[in-house]
XYZ file of C-alpha atoms in Angstrom:
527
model
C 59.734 -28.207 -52.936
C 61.212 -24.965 -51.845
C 65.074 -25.201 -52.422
C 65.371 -24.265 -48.516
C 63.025 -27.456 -48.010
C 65.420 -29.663 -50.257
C 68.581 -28.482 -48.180
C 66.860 -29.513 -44.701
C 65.526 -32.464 -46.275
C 69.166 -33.820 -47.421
C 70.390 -33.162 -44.072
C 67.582 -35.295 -42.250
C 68.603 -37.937 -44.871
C 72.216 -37.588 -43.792
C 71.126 -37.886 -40.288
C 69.040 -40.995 -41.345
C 71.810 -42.609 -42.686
C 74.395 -42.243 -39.712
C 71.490 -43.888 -37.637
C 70.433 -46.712 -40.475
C 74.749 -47.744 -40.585
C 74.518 -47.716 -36.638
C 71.253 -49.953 -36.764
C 72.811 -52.045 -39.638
C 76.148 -52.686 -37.831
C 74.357 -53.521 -34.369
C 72.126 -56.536 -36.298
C 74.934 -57.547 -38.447
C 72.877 -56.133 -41.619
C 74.313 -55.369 -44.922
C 74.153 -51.249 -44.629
C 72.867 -51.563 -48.006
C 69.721 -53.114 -47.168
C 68.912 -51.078 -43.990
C 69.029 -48.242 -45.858
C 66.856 -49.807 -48.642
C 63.964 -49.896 -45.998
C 64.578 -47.135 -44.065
C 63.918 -45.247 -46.900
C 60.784 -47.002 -48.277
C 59.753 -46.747 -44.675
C 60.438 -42.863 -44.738
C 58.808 -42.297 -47.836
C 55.186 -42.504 -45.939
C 55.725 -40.658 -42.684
C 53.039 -38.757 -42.808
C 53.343 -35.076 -43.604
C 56.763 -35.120 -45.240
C 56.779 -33.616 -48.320
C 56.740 -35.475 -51.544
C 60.349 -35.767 -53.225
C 60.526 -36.434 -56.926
C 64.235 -37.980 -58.535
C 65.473 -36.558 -61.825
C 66.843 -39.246 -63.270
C 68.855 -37.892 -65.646
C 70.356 -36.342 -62.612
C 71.039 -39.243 -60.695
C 73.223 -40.913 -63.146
C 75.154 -37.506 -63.759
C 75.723 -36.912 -59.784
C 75.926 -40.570 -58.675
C 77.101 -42.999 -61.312
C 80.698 -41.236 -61.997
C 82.416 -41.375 -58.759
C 80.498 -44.748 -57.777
C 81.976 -46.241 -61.233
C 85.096 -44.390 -60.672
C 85.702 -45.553 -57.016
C 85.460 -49.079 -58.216
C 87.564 -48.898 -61.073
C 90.466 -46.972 -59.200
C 90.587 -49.870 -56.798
C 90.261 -52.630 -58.957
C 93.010 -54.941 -59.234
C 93.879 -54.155 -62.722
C 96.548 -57.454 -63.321
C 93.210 -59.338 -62.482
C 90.948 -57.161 -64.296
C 92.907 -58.266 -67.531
C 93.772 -61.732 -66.447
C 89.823 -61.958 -66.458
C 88.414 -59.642 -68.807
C 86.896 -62.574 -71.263
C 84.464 -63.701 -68.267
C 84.095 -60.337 -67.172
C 82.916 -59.201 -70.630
C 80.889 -62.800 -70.708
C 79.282 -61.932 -67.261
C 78.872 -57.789 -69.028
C 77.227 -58.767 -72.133
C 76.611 -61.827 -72.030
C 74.369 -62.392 -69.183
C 72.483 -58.816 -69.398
C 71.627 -59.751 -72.787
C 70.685 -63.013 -71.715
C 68.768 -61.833 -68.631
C 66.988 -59.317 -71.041
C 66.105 -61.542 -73.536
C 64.657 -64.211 -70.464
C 63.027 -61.225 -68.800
C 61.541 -60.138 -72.357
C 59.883 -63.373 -73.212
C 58.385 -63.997 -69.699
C 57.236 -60.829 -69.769
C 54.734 -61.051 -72.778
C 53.588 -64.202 -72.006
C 52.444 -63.383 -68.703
C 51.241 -59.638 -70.100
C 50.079 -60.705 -73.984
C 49.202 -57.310 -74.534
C 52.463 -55.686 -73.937
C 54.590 -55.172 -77.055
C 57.410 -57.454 -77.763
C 60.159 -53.879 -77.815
C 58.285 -52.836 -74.623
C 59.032 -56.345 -73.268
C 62.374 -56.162 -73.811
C 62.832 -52.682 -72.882
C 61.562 -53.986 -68.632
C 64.345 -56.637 -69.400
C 67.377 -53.494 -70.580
C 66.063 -52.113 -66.938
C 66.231 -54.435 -64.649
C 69.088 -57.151 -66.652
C 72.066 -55.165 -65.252
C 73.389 -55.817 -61.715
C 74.588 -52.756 -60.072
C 77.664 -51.294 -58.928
C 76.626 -49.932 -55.957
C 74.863 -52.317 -54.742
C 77.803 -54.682 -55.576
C 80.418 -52.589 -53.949
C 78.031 -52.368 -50.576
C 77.941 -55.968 -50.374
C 81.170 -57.263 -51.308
C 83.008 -55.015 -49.405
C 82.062 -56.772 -46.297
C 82.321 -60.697 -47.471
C 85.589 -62.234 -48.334
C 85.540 -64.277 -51.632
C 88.116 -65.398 -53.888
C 90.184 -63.257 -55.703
C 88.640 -64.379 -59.035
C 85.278 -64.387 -58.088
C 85.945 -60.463 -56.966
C 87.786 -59.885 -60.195
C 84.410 -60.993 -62.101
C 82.110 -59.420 -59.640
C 83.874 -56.022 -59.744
C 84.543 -56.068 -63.782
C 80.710 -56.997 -64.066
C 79.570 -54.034 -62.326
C 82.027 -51.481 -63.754
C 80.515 -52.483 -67.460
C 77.084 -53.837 -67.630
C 75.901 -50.703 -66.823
C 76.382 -50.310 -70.516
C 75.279 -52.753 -71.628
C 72.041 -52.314 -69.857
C 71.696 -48.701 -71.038
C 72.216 -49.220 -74.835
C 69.453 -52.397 -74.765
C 66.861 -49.769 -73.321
C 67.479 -46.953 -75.765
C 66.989 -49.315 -78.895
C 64.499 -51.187 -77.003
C 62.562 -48.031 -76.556
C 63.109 -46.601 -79.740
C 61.537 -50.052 -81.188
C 58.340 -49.555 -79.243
C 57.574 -46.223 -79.961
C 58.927 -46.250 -83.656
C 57.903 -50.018 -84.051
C 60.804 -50.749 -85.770
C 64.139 -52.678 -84.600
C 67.530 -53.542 -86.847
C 69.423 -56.050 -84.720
C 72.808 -55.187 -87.115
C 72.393 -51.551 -86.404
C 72.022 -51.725 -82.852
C 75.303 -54.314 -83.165
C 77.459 -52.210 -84.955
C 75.993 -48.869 -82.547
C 77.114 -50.749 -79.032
C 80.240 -51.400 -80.421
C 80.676 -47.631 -81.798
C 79.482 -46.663 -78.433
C 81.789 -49.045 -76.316
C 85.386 -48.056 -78.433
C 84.259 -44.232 -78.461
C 83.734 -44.597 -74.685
C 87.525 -45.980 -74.382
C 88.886 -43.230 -76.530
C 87.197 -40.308 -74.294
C 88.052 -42.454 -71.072
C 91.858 -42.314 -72.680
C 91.549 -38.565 -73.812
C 90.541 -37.438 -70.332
C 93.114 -39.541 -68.593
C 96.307 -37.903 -71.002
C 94.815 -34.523 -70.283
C 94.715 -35.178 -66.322
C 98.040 -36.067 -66.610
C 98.760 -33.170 -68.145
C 97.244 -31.280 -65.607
C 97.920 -32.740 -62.234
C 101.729 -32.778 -63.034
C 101.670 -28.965 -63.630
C 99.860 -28.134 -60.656
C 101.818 -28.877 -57.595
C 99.476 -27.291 -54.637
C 98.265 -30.669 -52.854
C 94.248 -29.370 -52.526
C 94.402 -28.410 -56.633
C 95.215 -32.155 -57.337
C 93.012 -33.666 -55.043
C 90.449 -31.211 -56.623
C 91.329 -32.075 -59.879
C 90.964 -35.797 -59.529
C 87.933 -35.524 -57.866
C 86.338 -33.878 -60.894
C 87.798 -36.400 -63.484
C 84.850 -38.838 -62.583
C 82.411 -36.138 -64.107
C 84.590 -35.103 -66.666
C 85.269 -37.954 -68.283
C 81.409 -39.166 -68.119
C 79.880 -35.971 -69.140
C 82.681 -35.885 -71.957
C 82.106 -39.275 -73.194
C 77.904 -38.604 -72.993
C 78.062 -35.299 -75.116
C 80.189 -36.785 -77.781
C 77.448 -39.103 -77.818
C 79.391 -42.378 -76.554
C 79.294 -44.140 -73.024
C 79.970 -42.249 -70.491
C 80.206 -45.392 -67.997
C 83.352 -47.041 -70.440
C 84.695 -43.960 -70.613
C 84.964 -43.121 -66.707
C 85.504 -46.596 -65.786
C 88.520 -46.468 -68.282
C 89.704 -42.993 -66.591
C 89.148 -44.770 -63.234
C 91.524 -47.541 -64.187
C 94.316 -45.055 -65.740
C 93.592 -43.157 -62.325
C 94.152 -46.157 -59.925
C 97.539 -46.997 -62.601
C 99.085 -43.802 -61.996
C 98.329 -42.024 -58.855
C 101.300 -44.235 -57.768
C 103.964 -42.206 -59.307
C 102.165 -39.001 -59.576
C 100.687 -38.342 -56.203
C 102.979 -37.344 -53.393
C 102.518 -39.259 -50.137
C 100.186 -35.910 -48.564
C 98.417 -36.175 -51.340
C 97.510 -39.998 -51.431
C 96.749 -39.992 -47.677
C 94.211 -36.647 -47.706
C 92.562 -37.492 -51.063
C 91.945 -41.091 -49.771
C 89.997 -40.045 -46.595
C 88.398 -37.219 -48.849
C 87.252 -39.313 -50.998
C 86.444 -42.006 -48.787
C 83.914 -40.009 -47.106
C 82.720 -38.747 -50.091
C 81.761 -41.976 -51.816
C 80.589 -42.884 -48.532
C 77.679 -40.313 -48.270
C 77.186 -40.872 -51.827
C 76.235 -44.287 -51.741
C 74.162 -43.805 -48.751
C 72.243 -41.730 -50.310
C 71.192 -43.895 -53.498
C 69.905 -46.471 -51.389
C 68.022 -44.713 -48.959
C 66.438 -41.981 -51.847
C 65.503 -45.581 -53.437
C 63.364 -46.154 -51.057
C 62.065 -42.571 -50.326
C 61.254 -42.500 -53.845
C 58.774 -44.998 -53.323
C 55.626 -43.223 -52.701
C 55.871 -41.282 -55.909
C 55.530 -44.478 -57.815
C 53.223 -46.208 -56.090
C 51.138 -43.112 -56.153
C 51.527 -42.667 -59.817
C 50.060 -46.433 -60.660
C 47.105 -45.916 -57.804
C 48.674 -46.849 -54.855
C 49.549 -50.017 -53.121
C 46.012 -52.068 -53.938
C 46.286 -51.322 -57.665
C 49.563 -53.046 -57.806
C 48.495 -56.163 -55.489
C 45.121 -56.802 -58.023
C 46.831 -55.848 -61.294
C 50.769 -56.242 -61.514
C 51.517 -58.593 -58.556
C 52.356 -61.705 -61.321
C 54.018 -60.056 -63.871
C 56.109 -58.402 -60.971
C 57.409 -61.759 -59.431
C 57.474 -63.426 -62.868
C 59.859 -60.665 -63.325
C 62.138 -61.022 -60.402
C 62.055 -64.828 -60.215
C 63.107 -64.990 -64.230
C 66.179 -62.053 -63.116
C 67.315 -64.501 -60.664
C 67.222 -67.851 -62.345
C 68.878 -66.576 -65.581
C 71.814 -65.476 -64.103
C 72.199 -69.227 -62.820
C 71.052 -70.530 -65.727
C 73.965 -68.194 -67.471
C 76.575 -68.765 -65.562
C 76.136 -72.542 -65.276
C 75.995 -72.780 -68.564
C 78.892 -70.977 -69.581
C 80.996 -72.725 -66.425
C 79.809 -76.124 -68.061
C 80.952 -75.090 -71.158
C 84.350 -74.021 -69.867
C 84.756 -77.300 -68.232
C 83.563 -79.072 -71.216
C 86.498 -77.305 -73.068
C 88.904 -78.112 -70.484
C 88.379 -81.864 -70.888
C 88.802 -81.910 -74.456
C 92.296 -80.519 -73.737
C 91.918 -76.643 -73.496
C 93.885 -75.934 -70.688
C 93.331 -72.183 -70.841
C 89.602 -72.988 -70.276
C 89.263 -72.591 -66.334
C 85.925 -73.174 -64.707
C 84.836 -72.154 -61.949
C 83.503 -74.866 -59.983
C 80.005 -75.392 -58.574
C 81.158 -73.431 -55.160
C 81.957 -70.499 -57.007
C 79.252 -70.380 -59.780
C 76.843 -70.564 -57.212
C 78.139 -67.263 -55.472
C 78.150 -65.655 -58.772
C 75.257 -66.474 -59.358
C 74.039 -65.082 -56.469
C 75.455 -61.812 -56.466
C 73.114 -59.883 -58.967
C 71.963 -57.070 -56.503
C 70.205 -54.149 -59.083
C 70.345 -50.540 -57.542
C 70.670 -47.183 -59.002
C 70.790 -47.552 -62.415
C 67.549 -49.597 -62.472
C 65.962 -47.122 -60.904
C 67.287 -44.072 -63.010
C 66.445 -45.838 -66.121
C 62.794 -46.790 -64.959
C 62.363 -43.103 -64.358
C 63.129 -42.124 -68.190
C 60.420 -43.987 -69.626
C 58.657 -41.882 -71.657
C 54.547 -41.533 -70.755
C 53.692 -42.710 -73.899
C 54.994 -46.272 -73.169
C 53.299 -48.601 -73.470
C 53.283 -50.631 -69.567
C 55.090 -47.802 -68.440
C 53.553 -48.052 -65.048
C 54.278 -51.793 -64.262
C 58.206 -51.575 -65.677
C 58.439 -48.834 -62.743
C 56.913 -51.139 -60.066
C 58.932 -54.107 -61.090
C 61.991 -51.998 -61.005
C 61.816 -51.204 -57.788
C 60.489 -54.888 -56.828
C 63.705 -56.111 -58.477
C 65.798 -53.906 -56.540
C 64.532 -54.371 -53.311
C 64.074 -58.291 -53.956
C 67.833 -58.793 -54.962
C 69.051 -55.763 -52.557
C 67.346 -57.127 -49.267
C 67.011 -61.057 -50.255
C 70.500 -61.186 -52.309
C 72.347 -58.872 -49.962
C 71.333 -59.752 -47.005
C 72.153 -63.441 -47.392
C 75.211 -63.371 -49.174
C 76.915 -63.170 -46.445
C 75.565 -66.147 -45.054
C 75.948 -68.281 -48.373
C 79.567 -68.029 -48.876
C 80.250 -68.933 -45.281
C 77.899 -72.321 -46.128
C 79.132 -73.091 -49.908
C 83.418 -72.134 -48.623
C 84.106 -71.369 -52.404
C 88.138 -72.067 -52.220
C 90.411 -69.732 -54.369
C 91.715 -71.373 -57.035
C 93.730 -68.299 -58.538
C 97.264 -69.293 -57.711
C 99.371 -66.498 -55.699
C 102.096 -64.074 -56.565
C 105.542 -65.264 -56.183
C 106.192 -62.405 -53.544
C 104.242 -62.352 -49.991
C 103.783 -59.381 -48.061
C 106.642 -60.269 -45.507
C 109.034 -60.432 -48.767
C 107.984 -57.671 -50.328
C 108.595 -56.081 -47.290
C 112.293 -56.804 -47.027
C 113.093 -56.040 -50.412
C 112.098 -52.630 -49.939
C 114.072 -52.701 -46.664
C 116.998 -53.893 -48.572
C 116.621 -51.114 -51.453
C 116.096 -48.778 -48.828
C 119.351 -49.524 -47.227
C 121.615 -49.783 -50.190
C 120.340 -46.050 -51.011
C 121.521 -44.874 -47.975
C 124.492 -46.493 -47.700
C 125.514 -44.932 -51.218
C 124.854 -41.841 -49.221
C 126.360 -42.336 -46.025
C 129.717 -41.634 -47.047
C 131.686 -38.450 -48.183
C 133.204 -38.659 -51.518
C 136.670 -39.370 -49.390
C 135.321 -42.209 -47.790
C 134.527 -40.575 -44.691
C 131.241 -42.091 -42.860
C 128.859 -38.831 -42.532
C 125.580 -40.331 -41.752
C 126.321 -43.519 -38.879
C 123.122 -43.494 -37.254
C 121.402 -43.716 -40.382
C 123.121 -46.148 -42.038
C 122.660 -48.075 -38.563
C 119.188 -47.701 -38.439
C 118.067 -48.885 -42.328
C 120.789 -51.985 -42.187
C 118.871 -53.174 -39.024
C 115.463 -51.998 -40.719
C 116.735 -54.331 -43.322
C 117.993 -57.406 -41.427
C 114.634 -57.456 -39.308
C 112.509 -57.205 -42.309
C 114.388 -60.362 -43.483
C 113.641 -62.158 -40.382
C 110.058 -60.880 -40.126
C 110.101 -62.364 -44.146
C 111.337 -65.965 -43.205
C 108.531 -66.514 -40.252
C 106.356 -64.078 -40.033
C 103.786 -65.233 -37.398
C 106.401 -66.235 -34.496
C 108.154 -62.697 -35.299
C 105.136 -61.216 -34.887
C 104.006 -62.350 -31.922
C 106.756 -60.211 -30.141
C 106.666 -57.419 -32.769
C 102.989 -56.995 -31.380
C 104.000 -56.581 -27.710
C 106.565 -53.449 -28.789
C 103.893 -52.104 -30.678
C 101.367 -51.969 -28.149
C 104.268 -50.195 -25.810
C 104.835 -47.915 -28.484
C 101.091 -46.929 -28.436
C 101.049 -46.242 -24.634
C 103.920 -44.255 -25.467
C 102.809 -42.376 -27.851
C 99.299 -41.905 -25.900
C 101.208 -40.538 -22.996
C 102.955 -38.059 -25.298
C 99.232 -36.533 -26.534
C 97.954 -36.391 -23.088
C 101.294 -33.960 -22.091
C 100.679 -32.285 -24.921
C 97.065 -31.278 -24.140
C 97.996 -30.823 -21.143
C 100.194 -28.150 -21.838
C 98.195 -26.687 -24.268
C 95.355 -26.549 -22.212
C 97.635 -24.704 -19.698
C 98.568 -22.314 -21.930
C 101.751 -22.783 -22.639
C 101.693 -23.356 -26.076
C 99.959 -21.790 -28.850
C 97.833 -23.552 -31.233
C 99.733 -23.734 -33.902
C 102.568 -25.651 -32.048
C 99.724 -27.847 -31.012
C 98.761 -28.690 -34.309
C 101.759 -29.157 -35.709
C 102.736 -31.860 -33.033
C 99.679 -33.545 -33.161
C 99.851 -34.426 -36.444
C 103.418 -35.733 -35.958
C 102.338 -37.949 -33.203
C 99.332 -38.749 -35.469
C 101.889 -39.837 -38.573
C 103.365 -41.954 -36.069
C 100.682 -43.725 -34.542
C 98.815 -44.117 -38.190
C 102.889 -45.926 -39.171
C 102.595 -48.150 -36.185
C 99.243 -49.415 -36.561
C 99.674 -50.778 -39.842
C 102.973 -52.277 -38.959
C 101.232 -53.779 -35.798
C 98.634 -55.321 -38.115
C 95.550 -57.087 -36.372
């Protein structure tokens, strides 16, 4: 395609999408899937040109900020708390699932090698972070059930990608050292958190030195690529090491951001990672013909891959019960022999584990890099993308409906601090600054109205902390005033500006005032 072609083809895609989200939202869809479809559905509109994925390019543009969204917002006290069955869910199962996937494989295709096999299971073992992160996003599940679901997605990835190298190199070499491929993930997994670590220090360094707001948000944008294309050409993962810069990231933007800076690179990148992952779902599906053309079209694969393809995608699905059963059984087991650190999870929430194993864009990019001379190379790409549209559509589309049925309760216990508390003690700091302020070094009161205003900031916050829903019932209704206030106030200000009596730049500059204001009294107001 001409380059010209590929720029007014991305903007139909764009346009697609904004109509797919409206579609998805108006029949309660998971955006994920309607996208999914609409893009398998695009892909043979007649006429439109044929669109090939690089897949080496996919992972480079779309992985890093995907992985690096998730990790900056992951709750990293619960990310540690649960790192064991987050590493069990990483490794564990997507070794598991490969080895299932690998042995149902060749005994439903005898003549496909044992490495090639297990190279199908490397592709389609690992669940996705995309397609996680579009799903769960929407649902509300227990905290530890996120945890594990999140700290899955941000590391199986590679997992996933180190089985399929060795697993290819086997077939093609016909040779396999289980010790060396041991000792190489592990190589591959500490190098990863070194180069996650280097790039972190060094956009420390940086972002502290810069001080123009749009040169840090800049900078931080690019430490997703940074630290993955680092971590790849030093020949290490690039997925530990930007999931590791993600969670230094998420640590410290805290106490190195300013306020401006935290509020514009939040919507940047919100919209950012938005059109992102709309994208990998719907070029997914657009991406379609091109494989189904390259194996002989539709009919080929209904006479000649149609078992092996659902042997595939029913043996995905029930090993990641039969994993996570068995490893909750075995917690529990430990637990009654007196372990009390051993916490299972409960049949309620194993089940919505289990269930959550949507594959997405890694699947595909890996599928794509099979080399011609592989050996089933055609039927590993058709059961990748019947894996990812089986768990994607079936998976994601019913979660939703699942956890309302199965009510998994959230066993984590809670912080000793609520919102309303935490609330007041900030109130309470807030006001003891001040009133170290207030005065003159004489003694004389300089600042009354301020030191008026954060005491009774202070003592309402402590009310609002002892009972919060009755305080909030009349909070609400001096809220909404404020609101038709603060409406009334734009209107005159259009109004005038409209008439011409003030210039734009006065315009601006009060509108984003009045904007600061009603963004503060929104989130006070709550729902």
């Amino acid at each position: 395609m001409h380059p010209v072609e590929i720029f007014e083809l991305v903007l139909v895609l764009l346009a697609v999408v904004v109509a797919l989200h409206w579609v998805a939202r108006r029949l309660r869809l998971p955006p994920a899937t309607a996208l999914l479809v609409g893009g398998g559905v695009l892909a043979f509109v007649p006429r439109l040109p044929p669109f090939a994925i690089d897949p080496s390019l996919i992972l480079v543009l779309f992985l890093p900020p995907l992985l690096m969204d998730g990790a900056y917002f992951t709750a990293f006290g619960r990310f540690r708390r649960h790192l064991p069955g987050i590493l069990s869910l990483a490794v564990g199962a997507v070794v598991f699932t490969t080895l299932g996937v690998g042995v149902v494989a060749h005994w439903l295709v005898p003549s496909l090698p044992w490495a090639a096999c297990f190279a199908l299971g490397a592709i389609v073992s690992p669940p996705d972070a995309v397609s996680a992160r579009a799903v769960l996003q929407r649902v509300k599940i227990p905290r530890r059930l996120s945890a594990l679901l999140e700290g899955e997605s941000l590391l199986n990835d590679a997992t996933g990608l180190v089985l399929f190298r060795f697993a290819v190199a086997a077939t093609l070499s016909g040779a396999f050292d289980a010790g060396a491929a041991v000792s190489n993930f592990v190589f591959l997994a500490l190098g990863g958190i070194i180069a996650g670590l280097a790039v972190s220090a060094m956009w420390i360094f940086v972002v502290r030195r810069l001080g123009d707001q749009t040169l840090i948000i800049m900078a931080s944008t690019l430490m997703c690529w940074v630290a993955y294309i680092v971590g790849e050409a030093a020949h290490v993962s690039g997925v530990i090491a930007t999931v590791v810069a993600g969670l230094v990231l998420g640590w410290y933007q805290h106490v190195i951001f300013p306020a401006q800076v935290r509020l514009r690179g939040s919507a940047f990148w919100e919209t950012m990672v938005f059109v992102l992952e709309a994208l990998v779902f719907i070029l997914i599906g657009f991406s379609l013909r091109g494989v189904l053309d390259r194996v002989g079209g539709i009919e080929a694969v209904s006479n000649t891959m149609a078992v092996p393809v659902l042997g595939v995608v029913f043996t995905v699905t029930v090993t990641r019960f039969v994993w996570v059963f068995g490893v909750d059984g075995l917690l529990a087991a430990l637990r009654s022999m007196g372990l009390k650190r051993a916490r299972p999870l409960g049949l309620r929430q194993a089940t919505v584990l289990s269930w959550a194993g949507m594959r997405g864009v890694v699947t595909l990019a890996v599928a794509l890099t099979l080399p011609a001379s592989m050996p089933g190379r055609d039927l590993m790409l058709v059961t990748a993308f019947a894996v990812i549209f089986a768990t994607v559509v079936m998976q994601g589309t019913s979660l939703g409906w699942l956890i309302n049925v199965v009510r998994p309760v959230d066993q984590d216990a809670l912080a000793k601090m609520h919102l309303a508390a935490s609330e007041a003690a900030i109130a309470r700091a807030m006001a003891e600054a001040v009133e170290l302020h207030a005065y003159a070094p004489d003694g004389t009161l300089i600042h009354p109205r301020l030191l008026e205003e954060y005491r009774k900031r202070s003592e309402v916050t402590t009310r609002y902390a002892e009972d919060a829903d009755v305080f909030m019932e009349g909070v609400r209704a001096h809220f909404d005033v404020v609101l038709i206030a603060l409406a009334a106030g734009r209107n005159e200000l259009i109004r005038i500006h409209r008439a011409g009596l003030i210039e734009d730049e006065v315009l601006h500059e009060l509108e984003r005032d009045l904007d600061v204001e009603e963004l503060r009294i929104i989130l006070q107001r709550g729902n």
